[in-house]
XYZ file of C-alpha atoms in Angstrom:
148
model
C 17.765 87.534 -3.155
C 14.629 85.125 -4.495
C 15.487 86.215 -8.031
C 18.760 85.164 -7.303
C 17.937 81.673 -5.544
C 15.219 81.522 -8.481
C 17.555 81.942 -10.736
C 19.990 79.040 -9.382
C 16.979 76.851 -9.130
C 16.117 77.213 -12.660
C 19.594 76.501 -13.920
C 20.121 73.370 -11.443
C 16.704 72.119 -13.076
C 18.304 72.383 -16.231
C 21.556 70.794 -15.719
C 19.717 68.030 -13.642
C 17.910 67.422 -16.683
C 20.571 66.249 -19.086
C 22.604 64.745 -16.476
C 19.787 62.705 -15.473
C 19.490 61.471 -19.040
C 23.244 60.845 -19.690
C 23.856 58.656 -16.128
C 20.711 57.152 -16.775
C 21.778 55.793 -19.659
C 25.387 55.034 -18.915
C 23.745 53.305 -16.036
C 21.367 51.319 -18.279
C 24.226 50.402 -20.781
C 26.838 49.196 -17.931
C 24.971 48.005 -15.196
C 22.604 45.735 -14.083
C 21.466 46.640 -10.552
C 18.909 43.403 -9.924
C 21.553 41.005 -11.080
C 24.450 42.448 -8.745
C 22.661 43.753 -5.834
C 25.882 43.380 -3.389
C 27.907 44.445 -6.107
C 28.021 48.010 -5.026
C 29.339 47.432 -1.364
C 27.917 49.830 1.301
C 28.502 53.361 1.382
C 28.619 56.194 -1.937
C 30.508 56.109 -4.659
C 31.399 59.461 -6.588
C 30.784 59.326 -10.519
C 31.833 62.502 -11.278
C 32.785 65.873 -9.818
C 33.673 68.947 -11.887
C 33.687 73.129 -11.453
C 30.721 74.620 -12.805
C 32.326 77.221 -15.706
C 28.970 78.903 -16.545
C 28.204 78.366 -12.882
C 31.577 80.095 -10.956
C 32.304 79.460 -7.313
C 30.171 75.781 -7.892
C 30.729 72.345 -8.467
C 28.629 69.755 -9.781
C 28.877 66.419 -7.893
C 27.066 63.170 -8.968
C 27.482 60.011 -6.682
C 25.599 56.559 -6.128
C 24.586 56.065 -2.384
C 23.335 52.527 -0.687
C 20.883 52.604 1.881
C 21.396 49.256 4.007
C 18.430 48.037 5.705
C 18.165 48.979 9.067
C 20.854 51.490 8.716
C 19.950 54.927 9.067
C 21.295 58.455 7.816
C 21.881 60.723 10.583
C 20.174 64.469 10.269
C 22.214 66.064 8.034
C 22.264 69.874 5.703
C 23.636 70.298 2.504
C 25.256 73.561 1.421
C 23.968 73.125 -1.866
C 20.888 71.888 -3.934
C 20.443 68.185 -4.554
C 18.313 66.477 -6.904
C 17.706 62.305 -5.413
C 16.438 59.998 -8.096
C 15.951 56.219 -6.695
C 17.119 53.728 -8.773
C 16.419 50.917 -6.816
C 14.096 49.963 -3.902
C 11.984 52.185 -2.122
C 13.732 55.178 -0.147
C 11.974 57.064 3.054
C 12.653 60.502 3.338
C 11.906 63.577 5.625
C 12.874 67.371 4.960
C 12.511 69.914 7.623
C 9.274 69.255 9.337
C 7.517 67.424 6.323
C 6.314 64.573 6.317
C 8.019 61.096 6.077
C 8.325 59.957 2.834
C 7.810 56.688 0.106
C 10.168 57.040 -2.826
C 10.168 53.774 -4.856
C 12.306 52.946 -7.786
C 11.882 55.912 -10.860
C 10.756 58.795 -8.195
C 12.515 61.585 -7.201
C 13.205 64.701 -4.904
C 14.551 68.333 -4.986
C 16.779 69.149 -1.439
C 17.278 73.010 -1.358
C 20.639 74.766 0.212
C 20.494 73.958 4.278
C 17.280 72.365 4.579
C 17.268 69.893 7.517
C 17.187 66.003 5.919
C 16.321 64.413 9.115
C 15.150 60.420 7.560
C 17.381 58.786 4.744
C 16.620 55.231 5.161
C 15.703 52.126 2.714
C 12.352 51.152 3.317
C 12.762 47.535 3.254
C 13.583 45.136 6.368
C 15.544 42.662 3.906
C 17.187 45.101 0.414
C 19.147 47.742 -0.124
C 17.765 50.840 -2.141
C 20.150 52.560 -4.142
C 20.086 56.424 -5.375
C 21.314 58.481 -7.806
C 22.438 62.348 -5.838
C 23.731 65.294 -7.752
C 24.661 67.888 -6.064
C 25.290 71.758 -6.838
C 27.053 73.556 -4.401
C 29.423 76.178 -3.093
C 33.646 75.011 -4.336
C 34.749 75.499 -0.994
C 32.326 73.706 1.593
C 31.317 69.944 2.342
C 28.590 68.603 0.462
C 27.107 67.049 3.996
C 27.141 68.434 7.411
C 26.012 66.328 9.965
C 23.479 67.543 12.465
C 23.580 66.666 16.599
């Protein structure tokens, strides 16, 4: 079972790699966060989504999210890993029983299968931060299940 999970970790790590490169560019090239920071609206918004063919029974799911301020994520799992790259702003974050956690603009996180995400906020009283999530995860559950 670890070699296994090892085994999916490696290859997420590798995919995350040139996907990370190729949306950070496209990003670069068509958008210009600063200059449109209400552009966005609130919410996510899915940039691509597509079966994993050297991966079966996976799909790989890239979105942008904005984090309001003052609005806060509810505890939530994922079924799947996620890599979380901030492109804007400063992010906290808290997995499991970790500690609370500064992301600013250019840092990142790894989120493995089920792990409890109980803080997603924006750090700042007054902007938005915005992040880049790509998921890999099982074709046939939810990317997010909320926690009570």
């Amino acid at each position: 079972l670890v070699t296994v999970v090892m085994k999916r970790l490696l290859l997420f790590m590798k995919i995350i790699k040139y996907f990370i490169f190729f949306v950070g560019l496209t990003l670069a090239v068509t958008t210009n966060l600063s200059a449109h920071p209400n552009g966005r609206g609130s919410g996510s918004k899915v940039l691509s989504k597509d079966k994993m063919s050297n991966f079966p029974g996976n799909t790989l799911t890239s979105m942008t999210i904005e984090l309001k301020p003052g609005e806060v994520s509810s505890p939530h799992r994922h079924a799947g890993f996620l890599f979380v790259y901030v492109l804007e702003g400063e992010v906290l974050s808290q997995l499991g029983d970790g500690p609370v956690t500064l992301y600013k603009a250019g840092e990142s996180w790894v989120e493995t299968p089920q792990i409890l995400h109980g803080v997603a906020e924006s750090a700042s009283k007054s902007k938005s931060a915005y992040i880049l999530v790509v998921f890999v995860g099982p074709d046939d559950e939810p990317l997010t299940t909320r926690v009570e």
